[in-house]
Coordinates of C-alpha atoms and ligand atoms in Angstrom, one line a residue:
X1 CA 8.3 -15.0 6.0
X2 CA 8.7 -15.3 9.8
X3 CA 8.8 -12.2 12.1
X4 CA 10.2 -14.4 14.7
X5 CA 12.3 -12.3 17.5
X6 CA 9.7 -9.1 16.6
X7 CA 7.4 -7.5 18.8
X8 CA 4.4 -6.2 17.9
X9 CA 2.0 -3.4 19.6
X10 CA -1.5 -3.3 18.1
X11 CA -3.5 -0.9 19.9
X12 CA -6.9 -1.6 20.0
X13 CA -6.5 -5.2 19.6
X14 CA -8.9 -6.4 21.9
X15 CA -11.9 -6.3 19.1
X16 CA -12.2 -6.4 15.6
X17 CA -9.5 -4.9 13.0
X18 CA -7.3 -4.7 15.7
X19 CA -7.2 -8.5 16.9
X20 CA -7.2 -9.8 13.3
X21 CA -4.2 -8.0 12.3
X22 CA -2.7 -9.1 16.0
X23 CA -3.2 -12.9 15.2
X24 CA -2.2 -12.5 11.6
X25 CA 1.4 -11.0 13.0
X26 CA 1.2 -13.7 16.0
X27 CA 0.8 -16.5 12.9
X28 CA 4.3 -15.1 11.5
X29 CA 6.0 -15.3 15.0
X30 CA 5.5 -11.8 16.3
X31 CA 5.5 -11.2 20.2
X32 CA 2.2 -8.9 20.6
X33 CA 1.6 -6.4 22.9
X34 CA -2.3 -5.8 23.3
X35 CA -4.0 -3.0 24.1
X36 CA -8.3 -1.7 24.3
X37 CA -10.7 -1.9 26.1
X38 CA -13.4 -5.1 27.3
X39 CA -12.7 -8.6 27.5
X40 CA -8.9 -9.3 27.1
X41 CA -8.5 -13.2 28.5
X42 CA -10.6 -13.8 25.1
X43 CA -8.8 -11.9 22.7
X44 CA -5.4 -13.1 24.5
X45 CA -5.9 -16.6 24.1
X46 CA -6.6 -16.5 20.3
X47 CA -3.4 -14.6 20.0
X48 CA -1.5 -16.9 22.4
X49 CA -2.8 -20.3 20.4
X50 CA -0.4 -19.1 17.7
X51 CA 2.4 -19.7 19.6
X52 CA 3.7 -16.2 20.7
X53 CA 4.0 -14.1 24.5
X54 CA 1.7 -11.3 24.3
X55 CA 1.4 -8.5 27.1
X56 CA -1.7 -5.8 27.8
X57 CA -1.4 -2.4 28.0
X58 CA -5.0 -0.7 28.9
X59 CA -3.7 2.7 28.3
X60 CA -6.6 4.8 26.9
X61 CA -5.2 6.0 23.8
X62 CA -6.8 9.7 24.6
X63 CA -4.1 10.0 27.2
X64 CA -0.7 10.8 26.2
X65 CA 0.9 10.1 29.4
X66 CA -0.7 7.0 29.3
X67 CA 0.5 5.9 26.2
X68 CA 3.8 7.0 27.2
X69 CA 3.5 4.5 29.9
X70 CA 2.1 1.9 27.5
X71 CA 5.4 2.3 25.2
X72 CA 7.8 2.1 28.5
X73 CA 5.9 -1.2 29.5
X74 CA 6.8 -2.6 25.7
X75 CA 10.2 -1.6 25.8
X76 CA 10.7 -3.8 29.5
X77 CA 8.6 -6.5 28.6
X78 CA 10.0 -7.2 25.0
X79 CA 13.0 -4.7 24.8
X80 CA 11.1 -2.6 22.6
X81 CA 8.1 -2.0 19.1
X82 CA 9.4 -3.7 15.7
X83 CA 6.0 -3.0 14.8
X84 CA 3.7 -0.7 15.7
X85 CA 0.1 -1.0 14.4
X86 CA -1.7 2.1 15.1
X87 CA -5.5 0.7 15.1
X88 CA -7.5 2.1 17.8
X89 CA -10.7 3.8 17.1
X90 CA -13.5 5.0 17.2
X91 CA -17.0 7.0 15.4
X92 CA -19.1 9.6 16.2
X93 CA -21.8 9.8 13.3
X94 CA -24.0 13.2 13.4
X95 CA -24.3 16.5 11.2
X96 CA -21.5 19.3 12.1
X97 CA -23.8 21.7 13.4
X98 CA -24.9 19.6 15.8
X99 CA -21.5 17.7 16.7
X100 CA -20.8 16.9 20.2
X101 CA -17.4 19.1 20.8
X102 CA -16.2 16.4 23.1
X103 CA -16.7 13.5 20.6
X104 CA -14.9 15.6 18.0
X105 CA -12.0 16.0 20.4
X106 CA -12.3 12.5 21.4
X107 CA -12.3 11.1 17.8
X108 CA -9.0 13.2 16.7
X109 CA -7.5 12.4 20.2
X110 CA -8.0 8.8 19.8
X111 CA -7.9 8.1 15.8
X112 CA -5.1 10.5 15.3
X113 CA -3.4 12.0 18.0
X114 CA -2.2 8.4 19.6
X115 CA -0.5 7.5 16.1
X116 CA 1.9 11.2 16.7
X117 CA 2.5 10.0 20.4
X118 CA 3.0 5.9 20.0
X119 CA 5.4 6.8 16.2
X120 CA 7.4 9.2 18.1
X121 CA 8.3 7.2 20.8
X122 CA 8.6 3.9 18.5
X123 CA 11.0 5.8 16.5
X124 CA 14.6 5.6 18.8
X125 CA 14.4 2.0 18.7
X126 CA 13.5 1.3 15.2
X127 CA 15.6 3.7 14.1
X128 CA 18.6 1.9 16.9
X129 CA 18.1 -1.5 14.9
X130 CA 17.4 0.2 11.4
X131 CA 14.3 -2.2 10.9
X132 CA 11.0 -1.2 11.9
X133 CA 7.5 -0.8 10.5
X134 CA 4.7 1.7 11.1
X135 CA 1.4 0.6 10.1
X136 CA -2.0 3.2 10.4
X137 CA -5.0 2.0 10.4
X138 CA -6.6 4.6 8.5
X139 CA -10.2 4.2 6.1
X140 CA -11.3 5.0 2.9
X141 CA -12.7 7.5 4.6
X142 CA -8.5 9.1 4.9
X143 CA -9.2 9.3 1.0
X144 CA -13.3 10.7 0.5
X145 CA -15.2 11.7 2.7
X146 CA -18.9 10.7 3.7
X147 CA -21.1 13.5 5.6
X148 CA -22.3 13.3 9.1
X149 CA -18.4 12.1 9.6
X150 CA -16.6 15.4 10.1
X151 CA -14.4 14.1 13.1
X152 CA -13.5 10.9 11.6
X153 CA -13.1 11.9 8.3
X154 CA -10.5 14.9 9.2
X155 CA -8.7 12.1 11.9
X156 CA -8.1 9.8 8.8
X157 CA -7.3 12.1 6.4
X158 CA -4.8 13.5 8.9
X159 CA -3.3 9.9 9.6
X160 CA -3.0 9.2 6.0
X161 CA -1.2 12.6 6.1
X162 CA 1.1 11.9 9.3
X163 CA 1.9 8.4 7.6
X164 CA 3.0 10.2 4.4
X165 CA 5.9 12.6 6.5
X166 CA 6.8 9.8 9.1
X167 CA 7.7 8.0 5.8
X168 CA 9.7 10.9 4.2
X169 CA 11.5 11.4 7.6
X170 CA 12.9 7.4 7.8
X171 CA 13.2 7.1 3.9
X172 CA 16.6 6.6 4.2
X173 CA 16.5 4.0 7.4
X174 CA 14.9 -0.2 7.1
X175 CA 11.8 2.0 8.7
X176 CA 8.7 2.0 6.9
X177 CA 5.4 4.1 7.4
X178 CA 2.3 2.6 5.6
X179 CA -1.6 3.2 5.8
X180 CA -4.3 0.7 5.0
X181 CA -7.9 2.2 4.0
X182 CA -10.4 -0.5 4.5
X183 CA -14.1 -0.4 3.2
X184 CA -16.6 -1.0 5.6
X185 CA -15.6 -4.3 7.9
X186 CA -17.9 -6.1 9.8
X187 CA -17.1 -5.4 13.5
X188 CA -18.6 -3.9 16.7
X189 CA -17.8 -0.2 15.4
X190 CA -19.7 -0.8 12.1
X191 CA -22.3 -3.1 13.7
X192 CA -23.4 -0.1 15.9
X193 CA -24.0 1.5 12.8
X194 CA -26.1 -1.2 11.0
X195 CA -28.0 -1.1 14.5
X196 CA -28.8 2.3 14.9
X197 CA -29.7 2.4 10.5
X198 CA -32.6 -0.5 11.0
X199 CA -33.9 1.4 14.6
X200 CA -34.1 4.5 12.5
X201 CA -35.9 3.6 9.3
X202 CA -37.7 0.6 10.9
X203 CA -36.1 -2.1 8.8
X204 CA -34.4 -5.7 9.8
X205 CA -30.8 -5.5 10.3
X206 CA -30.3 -7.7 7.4
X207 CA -31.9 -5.2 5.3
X208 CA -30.1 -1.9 6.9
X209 CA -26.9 -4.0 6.0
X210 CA -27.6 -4.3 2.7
X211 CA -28.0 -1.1 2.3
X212 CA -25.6 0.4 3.9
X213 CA -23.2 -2.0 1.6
X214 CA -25.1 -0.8 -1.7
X215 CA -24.7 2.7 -0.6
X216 CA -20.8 2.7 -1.3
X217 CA -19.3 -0.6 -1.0
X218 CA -19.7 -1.9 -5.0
X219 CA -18.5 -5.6 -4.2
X220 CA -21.2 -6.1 -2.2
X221 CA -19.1 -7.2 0.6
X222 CA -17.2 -7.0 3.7
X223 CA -13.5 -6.2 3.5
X224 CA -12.2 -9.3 6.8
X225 CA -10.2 -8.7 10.0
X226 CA -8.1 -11.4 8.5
X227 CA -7.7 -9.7 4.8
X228 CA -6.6 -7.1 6.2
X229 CA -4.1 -8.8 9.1
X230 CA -2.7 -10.5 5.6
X231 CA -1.8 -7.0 4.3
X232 CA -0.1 -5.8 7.2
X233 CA 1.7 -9.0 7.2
X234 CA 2.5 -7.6 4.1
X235 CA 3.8 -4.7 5.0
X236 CA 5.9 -6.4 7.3
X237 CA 7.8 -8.4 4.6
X238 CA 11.0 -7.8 2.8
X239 CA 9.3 -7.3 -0.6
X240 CA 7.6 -4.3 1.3
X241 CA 10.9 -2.6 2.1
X242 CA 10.7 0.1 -0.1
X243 CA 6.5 0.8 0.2
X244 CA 6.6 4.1 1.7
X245 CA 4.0 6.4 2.8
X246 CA 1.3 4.7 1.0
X247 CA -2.1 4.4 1.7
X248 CA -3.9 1.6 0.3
X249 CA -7.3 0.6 0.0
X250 CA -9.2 -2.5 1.0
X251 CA -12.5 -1.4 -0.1
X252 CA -14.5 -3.5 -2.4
X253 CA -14.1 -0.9 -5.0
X254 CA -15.3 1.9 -2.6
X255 CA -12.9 4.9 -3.9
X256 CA -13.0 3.8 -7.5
X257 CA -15.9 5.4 -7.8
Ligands
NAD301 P1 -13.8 -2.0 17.2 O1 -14.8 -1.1 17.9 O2 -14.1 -3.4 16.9 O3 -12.4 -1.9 17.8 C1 -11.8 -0.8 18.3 C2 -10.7 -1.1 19.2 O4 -10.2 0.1 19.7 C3 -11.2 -1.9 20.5 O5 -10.2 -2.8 20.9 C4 -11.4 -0.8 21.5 O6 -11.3 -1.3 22.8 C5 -10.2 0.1 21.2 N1 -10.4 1.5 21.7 C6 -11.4 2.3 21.5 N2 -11.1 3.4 22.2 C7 -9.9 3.3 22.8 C8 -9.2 4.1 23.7 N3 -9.6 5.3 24.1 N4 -8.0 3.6 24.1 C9 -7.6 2.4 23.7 N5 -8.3 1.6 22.9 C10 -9.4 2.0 22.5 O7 -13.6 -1.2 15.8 P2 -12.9 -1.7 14.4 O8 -13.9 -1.6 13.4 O9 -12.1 -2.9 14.6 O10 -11.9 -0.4 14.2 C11 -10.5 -0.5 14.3 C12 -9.9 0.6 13.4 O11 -10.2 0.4 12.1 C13 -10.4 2.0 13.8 O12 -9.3 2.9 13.7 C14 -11.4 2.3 12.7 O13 -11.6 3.6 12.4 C15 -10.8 1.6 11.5 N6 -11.7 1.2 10.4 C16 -12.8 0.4 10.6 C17 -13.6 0.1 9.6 C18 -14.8 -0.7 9.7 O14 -15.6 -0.8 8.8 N7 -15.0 -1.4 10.8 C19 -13.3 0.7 8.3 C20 -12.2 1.5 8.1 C21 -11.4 1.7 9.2

């Protein structure tokens, strides 16, 4: 399969999940637009060793008018999103009574509200071309829940819900709307969590990671960047034409449970 003459935007693709879906698109032929924060000459040139253009966006996906610009700058660079990867993120771990109001309304700006704003404007010019595919990056935790993650846990379960009625709405058109629901992936979101696990009960980080893998993840195992670029490549392919409003786990046996 080639998405040769595509253009992808992956928010958040400066790090982790983001950049390995971003390179797995790139690998196909996809034009990507980056977004995220930190280093982005890094992330860039892995993408660009495949062969595509890529632009950068550093809209901060709390801002709507900033994502507003962010689409507008993809639409002159590349004429417009084939494929919109909504993967930006972020966690906030602590017991509701004691939640930080402005990291709840942080996480549901960030890991929920930015998929409404970048679908909505993505829509036109799918819809103009009657090909186009949504991908949300959501979590097993869009399907169960674990505590001390009320924000995060509502954001996901909302985007596996705003995935479910952008599919309805395009069922008819070539537009698709899919979720992916990945276990727990090794990157600097999860590592912070490994981190602050060890600190707190005075173990070595390979021991908080084991743990923290026994807890819920049965395989044992990390779920890849690249695994999971493979299934949105996936997504992208004709024998995905008719997957719609699905959200499908990555999870080492996580929500079988
Ligand atoms: P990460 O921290 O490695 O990457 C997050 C990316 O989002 C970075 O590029 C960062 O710069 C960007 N970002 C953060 N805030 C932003 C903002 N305000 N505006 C624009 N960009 C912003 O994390 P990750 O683990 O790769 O997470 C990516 C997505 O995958 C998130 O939605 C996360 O919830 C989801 N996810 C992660 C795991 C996991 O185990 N790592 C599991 C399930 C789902």
């Amino acid at each position: 399969m080639s998405l040769k003459g595509k253009t992808a935007l992956v928010t958040g693709s400066t790090s982790g999940i983001g950049l390995g879906i971003a390179i797995e698109l790139a690998r196909q032929g996809a034009h990507i637009v980056m977004n995220g924060f930190g280093d982005v000459d890094a992330p860039r040139r892995q993408i660009e060793a495949c062969g595509v253009q890529t632009a950068y966006h550093g809209a901060d996906m709390s801002k709507p008018a900033e994502i507003e610009a962010m689409m507008a700058f993809a639409a002159e660079k590349f004429g417009g999103v084939d494929i919109l990867v909504n993967n930006a993120g972020i966690q906030h771990v602590s017991p509701i009574e004691g939640f930080p109001t402005e990291r709840w309304d942080a996480i549901i700006a960030i890991n929920l509200s930015s998929a409404f704003h970048t679908t909505r404007l993505a829509i036109p010019h799918m819809k103009a071309r009657n090909w186009g595919r949504i991908i949300n990056i959501a979590s097993v935790h869009g399907l169960v829940a674990s505590k001390d993650k009320s924000a995060y846990v509502a954001a996901k379960h909302g985007i596996v819900g705003l995935t479910k009625v952008t599919a309805l709405e395009l069922a008819t058109t070539g537009v698709t709307a899919n979720a992916i629901c990945p276990g727990w992936v090794l990157t600097p979101l999860v590592q912070k969590q490994i981190d602050a696990r060890a600190a707190a009960e005075k173990i070595s980080t390979e021991q908080a990671t084991r743990e923290l893998l026994g807890e819920k993840e049965p395989s044992l195992q990390f779920t890849t960047p690249e695994q999971l670029g493979a299934m949105a490549v996936f997504f992208c392919s004709a024998a995905a034409a008719n997957v719609r409003g699905q959200a499908w786990a990555n999870d080492g046996g996580w929500t079988a449970q």
